[in-house]
Coordinates of N, CA and C and ligand atoms in Angstrom, one line a residue:
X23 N 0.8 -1.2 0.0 CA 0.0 0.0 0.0 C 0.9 1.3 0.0
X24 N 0.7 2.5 -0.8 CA 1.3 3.7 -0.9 C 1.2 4.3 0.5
X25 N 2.4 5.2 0.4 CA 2.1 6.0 1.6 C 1.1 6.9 1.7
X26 N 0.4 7.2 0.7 CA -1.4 7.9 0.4 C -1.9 6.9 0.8
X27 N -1.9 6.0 0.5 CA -3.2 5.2 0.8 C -3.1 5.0 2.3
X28 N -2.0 4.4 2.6 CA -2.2 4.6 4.6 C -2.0 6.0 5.1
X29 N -2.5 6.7 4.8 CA -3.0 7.8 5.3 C -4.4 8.2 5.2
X30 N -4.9 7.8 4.1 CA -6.5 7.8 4.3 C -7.2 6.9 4.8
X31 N -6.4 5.5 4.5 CA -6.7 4.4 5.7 C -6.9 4.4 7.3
X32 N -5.7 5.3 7.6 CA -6.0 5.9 8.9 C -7.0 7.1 9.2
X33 N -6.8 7.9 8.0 CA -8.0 9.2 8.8 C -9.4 8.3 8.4
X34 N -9.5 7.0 7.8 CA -11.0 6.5 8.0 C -10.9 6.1 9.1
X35 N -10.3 5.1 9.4 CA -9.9 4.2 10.8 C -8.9 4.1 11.2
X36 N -8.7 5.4 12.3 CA -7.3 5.8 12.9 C -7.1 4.1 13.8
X37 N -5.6 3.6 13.7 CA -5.0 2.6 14.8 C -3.9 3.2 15.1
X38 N -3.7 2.7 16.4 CA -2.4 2.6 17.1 C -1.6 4.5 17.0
X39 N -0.5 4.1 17.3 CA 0.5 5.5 17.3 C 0.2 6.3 16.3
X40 N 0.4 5.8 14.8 CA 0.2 6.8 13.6 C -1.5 7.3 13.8
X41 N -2.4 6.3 14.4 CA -4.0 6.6 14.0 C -3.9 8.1 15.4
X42 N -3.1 7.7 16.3 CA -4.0 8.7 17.8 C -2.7 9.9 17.0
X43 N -1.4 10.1 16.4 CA -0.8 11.1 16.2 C -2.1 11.9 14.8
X44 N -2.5 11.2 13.9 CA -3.4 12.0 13.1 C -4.5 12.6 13.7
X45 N -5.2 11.6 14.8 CA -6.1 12.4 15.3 C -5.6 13.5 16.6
X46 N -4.6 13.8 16.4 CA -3.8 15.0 17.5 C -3.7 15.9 16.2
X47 N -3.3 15.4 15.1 CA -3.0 16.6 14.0 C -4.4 17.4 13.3
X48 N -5.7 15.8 13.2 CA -7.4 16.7 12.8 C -7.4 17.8 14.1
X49 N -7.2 17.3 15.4 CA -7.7 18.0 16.1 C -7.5 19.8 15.6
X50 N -6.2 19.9 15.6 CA -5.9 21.1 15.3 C -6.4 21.6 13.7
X51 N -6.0 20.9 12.7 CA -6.2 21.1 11.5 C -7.8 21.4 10.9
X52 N -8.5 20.9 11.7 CA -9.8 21.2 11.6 C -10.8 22.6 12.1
X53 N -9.7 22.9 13.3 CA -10.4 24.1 14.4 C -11.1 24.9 13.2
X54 N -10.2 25.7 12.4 CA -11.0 26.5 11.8 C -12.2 26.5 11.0
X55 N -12.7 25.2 10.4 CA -13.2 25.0 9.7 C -14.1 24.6 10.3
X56 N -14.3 24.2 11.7 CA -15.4 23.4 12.6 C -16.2 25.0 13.3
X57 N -14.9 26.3 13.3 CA -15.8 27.1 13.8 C -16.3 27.8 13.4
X58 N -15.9 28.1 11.9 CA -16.5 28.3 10.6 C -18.1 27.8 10.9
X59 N -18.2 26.2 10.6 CA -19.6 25.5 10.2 C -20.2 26.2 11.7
X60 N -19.8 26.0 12.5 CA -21.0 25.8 13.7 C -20.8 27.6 14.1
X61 N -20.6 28.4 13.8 CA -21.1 29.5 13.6 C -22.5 30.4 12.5
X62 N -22.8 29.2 11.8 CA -23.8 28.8 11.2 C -25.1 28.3 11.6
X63 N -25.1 28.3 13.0 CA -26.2 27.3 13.8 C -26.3 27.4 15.0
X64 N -27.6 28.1 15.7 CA -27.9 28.0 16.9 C -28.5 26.8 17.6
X65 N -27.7 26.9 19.0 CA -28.2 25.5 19.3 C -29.0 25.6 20.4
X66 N -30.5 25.6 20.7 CA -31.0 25.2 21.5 C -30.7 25.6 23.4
X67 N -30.6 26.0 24.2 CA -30.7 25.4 25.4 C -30.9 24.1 25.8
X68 N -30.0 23.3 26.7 CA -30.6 22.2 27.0 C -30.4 20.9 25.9
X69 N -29.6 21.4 24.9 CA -29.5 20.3 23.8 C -29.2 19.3 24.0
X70 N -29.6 18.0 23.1 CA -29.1 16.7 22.9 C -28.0 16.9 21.9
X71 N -26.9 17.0 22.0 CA -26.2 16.8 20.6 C -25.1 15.5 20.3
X72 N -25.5 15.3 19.1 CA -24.5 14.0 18.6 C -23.3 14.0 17.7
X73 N -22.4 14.1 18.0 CA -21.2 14.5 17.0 C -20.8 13.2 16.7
X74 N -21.5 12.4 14.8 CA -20.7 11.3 14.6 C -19.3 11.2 13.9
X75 N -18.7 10.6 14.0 CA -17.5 10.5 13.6 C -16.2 11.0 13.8
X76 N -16.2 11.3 15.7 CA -15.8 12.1 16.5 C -14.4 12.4 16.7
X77 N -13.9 11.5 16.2 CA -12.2 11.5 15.8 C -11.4 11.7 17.0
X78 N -10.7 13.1 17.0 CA -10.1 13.2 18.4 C -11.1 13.8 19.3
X79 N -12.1 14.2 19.0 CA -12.8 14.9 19.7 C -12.6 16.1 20.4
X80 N -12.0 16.8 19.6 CA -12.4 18.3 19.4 C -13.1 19.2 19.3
X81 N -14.1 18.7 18.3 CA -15.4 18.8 18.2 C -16.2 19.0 19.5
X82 N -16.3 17.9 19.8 CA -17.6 16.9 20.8 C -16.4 18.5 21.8
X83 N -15.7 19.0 22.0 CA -15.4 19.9 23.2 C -15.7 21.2 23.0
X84 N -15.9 21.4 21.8 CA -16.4 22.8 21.1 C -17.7 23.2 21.4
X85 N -18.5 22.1 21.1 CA -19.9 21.6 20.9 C -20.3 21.5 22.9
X86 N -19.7 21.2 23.9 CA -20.0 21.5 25.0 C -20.0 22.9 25.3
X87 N -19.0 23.6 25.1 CA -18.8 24.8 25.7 C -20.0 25.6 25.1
X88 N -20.3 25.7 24.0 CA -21.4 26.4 23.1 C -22.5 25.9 24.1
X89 N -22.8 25.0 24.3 CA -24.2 24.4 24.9 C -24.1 23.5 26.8
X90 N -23.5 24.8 27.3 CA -23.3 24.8 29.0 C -24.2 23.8 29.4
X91 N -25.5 24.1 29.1 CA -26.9 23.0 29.9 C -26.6 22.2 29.5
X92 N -26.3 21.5 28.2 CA -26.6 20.2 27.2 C -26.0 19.5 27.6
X93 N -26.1 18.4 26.6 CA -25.6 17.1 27.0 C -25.0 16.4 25.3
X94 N -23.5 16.8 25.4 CA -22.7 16.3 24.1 C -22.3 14.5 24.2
X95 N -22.5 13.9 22.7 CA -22.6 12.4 23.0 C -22.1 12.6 21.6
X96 N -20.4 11.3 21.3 CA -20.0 11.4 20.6 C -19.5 9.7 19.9
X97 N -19.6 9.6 18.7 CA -19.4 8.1 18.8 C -18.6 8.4 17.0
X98 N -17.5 7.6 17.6 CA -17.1 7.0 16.2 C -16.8 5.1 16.3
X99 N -15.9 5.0 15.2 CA -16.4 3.1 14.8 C -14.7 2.8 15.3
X100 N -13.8 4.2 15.7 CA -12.2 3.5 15.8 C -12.0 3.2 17.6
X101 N -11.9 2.8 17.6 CA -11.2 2.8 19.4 C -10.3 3.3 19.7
X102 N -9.7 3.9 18.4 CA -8.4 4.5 18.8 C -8.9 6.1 18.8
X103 N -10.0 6.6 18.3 CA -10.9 7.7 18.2 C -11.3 7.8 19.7
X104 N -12.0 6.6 20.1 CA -12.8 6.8 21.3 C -11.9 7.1 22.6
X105 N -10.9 6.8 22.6 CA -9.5 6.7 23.5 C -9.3 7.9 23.6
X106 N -8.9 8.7 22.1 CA -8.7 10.1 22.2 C -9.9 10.9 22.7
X107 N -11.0 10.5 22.0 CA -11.7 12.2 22.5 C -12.4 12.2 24.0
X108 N -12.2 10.5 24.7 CA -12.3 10.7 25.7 C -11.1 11.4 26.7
X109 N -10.2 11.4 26.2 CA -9.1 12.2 27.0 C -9.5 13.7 26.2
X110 N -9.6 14.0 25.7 CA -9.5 15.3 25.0 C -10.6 16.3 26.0
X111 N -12.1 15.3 26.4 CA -13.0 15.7 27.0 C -13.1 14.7 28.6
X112 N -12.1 14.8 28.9 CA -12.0 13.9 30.1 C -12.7 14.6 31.0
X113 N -12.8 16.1 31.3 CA -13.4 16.9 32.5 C -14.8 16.7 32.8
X114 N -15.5 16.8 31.1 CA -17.2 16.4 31.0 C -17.0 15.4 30.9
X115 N -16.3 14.1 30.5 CA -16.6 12.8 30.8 C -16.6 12.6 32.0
X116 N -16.0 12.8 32.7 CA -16.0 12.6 34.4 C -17.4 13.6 35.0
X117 N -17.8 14.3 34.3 CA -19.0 14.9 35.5 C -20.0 14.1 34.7
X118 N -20.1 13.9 33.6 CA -20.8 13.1 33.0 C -21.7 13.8 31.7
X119 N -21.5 15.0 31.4 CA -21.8 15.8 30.5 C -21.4 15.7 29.1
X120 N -20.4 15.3 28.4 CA -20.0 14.0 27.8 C -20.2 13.2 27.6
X121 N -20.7 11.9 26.8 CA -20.4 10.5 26.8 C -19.8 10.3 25.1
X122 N -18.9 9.3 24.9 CA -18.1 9.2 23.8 C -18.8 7.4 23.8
X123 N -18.7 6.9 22.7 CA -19.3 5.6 22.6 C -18.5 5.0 21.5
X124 N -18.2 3.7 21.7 CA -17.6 3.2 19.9 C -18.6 2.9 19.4
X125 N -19.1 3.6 17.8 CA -20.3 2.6 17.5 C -20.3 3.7 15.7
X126 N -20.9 2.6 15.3 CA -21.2 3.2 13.5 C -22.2 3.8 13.3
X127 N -21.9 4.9 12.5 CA -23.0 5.2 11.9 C -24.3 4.6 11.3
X128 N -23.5 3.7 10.8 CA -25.0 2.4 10.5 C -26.0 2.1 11.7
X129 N -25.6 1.8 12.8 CA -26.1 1.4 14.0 C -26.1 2.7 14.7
X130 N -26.7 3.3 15.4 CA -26.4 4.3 16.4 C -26.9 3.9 17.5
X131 N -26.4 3.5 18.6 CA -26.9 2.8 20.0 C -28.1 4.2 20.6
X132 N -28.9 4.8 20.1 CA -30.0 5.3 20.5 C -31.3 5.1 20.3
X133 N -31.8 5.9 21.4 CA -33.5 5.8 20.7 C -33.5 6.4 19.5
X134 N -35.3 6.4 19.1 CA -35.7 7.4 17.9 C -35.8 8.6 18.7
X135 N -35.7 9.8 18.2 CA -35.8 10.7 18.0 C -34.9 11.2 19.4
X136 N -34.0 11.3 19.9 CA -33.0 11.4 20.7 C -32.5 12.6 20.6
X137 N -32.1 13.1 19.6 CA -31.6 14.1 19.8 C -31.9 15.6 18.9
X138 N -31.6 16.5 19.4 CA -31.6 17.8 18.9 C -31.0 18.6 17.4
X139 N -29.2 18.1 17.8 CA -28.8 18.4 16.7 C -27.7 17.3 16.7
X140 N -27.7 16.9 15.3 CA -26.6 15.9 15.0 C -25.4 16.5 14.1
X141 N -24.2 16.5 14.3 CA -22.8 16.6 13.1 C -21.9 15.6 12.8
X142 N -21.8 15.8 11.7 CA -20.7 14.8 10.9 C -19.6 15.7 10.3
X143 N -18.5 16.1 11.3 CA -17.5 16.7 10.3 C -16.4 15.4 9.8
X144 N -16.1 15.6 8.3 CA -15.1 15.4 7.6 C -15.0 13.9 7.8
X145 N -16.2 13.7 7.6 CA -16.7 11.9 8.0 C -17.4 11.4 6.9
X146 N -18.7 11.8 6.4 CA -19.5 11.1 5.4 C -19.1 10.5 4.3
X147 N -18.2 11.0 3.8 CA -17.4 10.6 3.0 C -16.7 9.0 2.6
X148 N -16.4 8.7 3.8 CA -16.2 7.6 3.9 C -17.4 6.6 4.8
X149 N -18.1 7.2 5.1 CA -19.8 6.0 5.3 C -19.9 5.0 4.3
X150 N -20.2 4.0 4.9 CA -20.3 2.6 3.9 C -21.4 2.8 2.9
X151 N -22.4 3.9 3.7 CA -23.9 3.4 3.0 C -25.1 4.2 3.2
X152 N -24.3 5.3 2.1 CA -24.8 6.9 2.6 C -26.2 6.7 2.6
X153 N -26.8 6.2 1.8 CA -28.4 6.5 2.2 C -28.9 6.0 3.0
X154 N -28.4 4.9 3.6 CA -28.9 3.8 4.7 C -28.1 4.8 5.9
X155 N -27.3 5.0 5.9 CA -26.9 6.0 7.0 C -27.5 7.2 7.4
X156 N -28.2 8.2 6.3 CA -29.1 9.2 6.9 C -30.2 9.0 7.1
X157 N -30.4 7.7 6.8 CA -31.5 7.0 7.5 C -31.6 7.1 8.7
X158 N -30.8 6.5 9.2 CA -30.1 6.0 10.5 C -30.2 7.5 11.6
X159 N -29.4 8.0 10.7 CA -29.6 9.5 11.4 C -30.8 9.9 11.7
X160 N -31.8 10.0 10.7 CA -33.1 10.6 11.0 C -33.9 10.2 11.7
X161 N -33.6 8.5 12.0 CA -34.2 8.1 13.1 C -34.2 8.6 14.6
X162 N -32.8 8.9 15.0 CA -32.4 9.4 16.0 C -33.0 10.6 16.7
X163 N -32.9 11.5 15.7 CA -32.8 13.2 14.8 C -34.7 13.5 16.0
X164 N -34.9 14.7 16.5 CA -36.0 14.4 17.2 C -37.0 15.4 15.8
X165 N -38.1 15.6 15.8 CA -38.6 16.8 14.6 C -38.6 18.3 15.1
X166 N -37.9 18.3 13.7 CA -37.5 20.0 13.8 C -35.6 20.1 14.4
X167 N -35.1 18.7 14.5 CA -33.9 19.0 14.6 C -33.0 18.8 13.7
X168 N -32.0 19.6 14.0 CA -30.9 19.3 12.7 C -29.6 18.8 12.7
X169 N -29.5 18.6 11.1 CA -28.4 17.4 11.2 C -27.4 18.5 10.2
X170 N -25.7 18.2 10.4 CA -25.1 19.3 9.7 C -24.1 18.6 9.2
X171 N -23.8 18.3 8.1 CA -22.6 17.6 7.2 C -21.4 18.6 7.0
X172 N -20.0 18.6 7.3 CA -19.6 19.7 6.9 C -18.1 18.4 6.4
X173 N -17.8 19.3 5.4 CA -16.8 19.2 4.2 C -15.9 19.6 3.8
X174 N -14.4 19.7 3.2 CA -14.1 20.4 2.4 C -14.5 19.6 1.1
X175 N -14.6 20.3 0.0 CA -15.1 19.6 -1.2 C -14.1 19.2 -2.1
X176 N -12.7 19.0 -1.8 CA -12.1 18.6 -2.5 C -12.3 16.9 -2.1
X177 N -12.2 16.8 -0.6 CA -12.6 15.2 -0.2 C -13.4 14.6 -0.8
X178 N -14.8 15.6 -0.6 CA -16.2 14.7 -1.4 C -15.7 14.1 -2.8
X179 N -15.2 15.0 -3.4 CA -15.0 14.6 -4.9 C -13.5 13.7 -4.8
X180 N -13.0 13.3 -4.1 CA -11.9 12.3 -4.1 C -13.0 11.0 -3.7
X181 N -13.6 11.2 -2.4 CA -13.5 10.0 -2.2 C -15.1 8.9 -2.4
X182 N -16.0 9.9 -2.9 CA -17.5 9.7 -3.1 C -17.5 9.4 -4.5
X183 N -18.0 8.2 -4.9 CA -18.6 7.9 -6.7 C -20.2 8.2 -6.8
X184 N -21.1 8.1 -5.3 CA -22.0 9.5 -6.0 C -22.3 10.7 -4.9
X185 N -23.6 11.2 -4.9 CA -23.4 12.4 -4.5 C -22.2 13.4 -4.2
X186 N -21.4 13.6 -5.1 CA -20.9 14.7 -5.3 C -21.4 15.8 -5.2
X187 N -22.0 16.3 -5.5 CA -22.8 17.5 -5.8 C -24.0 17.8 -4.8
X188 N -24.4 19.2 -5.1 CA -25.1 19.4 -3.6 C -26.5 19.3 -4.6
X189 N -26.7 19.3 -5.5 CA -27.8 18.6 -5.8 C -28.4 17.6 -5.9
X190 N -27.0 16.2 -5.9 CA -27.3 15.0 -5.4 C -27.7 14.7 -3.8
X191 N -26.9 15.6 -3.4 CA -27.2 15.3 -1.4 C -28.1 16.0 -1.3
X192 N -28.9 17.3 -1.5 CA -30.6 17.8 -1.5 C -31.0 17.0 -2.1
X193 N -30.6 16.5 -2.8 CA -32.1 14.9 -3.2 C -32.5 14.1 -2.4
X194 N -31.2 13.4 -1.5 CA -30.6 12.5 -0.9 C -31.6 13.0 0.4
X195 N -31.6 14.2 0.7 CA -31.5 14.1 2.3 C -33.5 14.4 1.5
X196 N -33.8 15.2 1.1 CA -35.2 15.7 1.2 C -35.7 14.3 0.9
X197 N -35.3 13.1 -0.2 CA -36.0 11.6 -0.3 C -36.2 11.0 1.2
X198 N -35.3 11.6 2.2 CA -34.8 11.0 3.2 C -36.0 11.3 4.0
X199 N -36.6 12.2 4.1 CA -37.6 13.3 5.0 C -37.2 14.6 5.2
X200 N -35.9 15.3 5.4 CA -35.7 16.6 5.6 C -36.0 17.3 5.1
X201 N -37.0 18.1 5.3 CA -37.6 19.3 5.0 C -36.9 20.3 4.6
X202 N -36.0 20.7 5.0 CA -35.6 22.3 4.9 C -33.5 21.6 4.2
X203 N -33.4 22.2 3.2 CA -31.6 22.0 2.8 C -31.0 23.1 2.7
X204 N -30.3 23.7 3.8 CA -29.5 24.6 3.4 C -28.1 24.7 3.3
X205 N -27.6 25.0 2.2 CA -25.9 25.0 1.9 C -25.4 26.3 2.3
X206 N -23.8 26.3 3.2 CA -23.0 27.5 3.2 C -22.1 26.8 2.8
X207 N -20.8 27.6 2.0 CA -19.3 27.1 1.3 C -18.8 28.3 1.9
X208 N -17.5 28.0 1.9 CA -16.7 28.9 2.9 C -15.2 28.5 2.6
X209 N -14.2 29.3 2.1 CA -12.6 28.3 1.7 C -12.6 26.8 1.2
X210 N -13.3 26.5 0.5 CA -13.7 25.1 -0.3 C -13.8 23.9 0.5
X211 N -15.3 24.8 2.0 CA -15.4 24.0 2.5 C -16.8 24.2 2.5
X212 N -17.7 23.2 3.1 CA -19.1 23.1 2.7 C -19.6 22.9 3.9
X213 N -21.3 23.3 4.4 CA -21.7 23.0 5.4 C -22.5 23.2 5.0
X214 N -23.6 21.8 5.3 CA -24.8 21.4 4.8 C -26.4 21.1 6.5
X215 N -26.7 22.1 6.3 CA -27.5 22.3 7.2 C -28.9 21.5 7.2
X216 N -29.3 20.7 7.1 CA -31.1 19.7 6.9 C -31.6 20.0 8.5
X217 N -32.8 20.1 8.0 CA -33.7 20.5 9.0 C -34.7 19.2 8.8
X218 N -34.9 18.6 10.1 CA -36.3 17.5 9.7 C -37.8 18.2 10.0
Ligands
SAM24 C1 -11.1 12.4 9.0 S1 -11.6 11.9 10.6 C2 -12.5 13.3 11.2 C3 -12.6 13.4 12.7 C4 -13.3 14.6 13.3 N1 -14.7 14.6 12.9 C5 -12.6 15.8 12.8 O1 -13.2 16.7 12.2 O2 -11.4 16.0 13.2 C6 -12.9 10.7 10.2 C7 -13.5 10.0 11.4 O3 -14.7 9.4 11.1 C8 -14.7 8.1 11.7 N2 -15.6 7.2 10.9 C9 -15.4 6.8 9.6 N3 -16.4 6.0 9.2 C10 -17.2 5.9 10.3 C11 -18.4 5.1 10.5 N4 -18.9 4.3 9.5 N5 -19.0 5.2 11.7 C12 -18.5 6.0 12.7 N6 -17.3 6.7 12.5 C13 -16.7 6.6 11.3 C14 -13.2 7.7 11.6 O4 -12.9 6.6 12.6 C15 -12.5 9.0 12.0 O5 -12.3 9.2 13.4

């Protein structure tokens, strides 16, 4: 395997020393573009929020501070993900404000309608089974909450053979049930807003 290829092999499913050093490098590499997207979106009082594909968990610590009352719950499919962003958010994991879970987006160990708002940064992309996955999501998703895909668009178009395009994923998600698709692009990055 090239040294490209184990590198994207790991930012899908970080292992071991190279997987927890990449997810110490998204941590940082991402900041801007995570506070980009979620400056885009009010959250509620008292939120449920789900950050999938939670990597080092950066996010899932951003996403607390924004929402003091709430309750942030973070799951990705690596263990070597879950290891990090529970250290990353060890303070709210210990009071319990926090919870970090291994588990797939296919499966999401929740009820229906669970939560408030759901994010997928710099994750969909590599989902086994995009439309069976925003399924998945919407089950969770409570009504009237939202779900926020964010991107840079060079990824989508590397690593997706369909929905590329934001008229394929407004298809995708409104087939899906979401009512409302709103796109922001920002430094050739994308944030895709669905409202159920
Ligand atoms: C490129 S990293 C992004 C991490 C983080 N969201 C960020 O912005 O820094 C992609 C993450 O998605 C996770 N992931 C990929 N496919 C997944 C799936 N099917 N279910 C849950 N997590 C998944 C990977 O384990 C990895 O931690």
């Amino acid at each position: 395997m090239s040294v490209l290829n184990k590198l994207i092999e790991q930012a899908k499913n970080p292992k071991g020393f190279v997987g927890s050093s990449m997810l110490c490098i998204m941590n940082v590499a991402h900041t801007s573009m995570t506070k980009w997207a979620l400056s885009n979106i009010e959250i509620i009082e008292h939120a449920n929020v789900l950050d999938i594909g939670c990597g080092g968990g950066k996010t899932v610590h951003t996403l607390s501070k924004m929402n003091p009352h709430g309750k942030i719950y973070g799951i990705d499919y690596s263990e070597q993900a879950v290891e990090n962003s529970i250290k990353t958010n060890k303070k709210d994991v210990d009071s319990g404000k926090v919870l970090i879970k291994q588990a797939s987006v296919s499966s999401i160990p929740f009820s229906n309608h669970f939560f408030d708002m759901i994010t997928a940064f710099q994750t969909h992309y590599f989902w086994p089974d995009l439309e069976n996955d925003i399924k998945e999501i919407f089950r969770v998703l409570k009504p009237n909450g939202y779900f926020i895909i964010v991107a840079e668009l060079y990824k989508i178009k590397y690593h997706m053979t369909k929905f590329k395009t934001k008229e394929d994923v407004e298809k995708l998600l409104k087939e899906t049930g979401y009512n409302n698709v709103i796109f922001h692009e920002h430094r050739g990055s994308i944030c895709i807003v669905a409202r159920k």
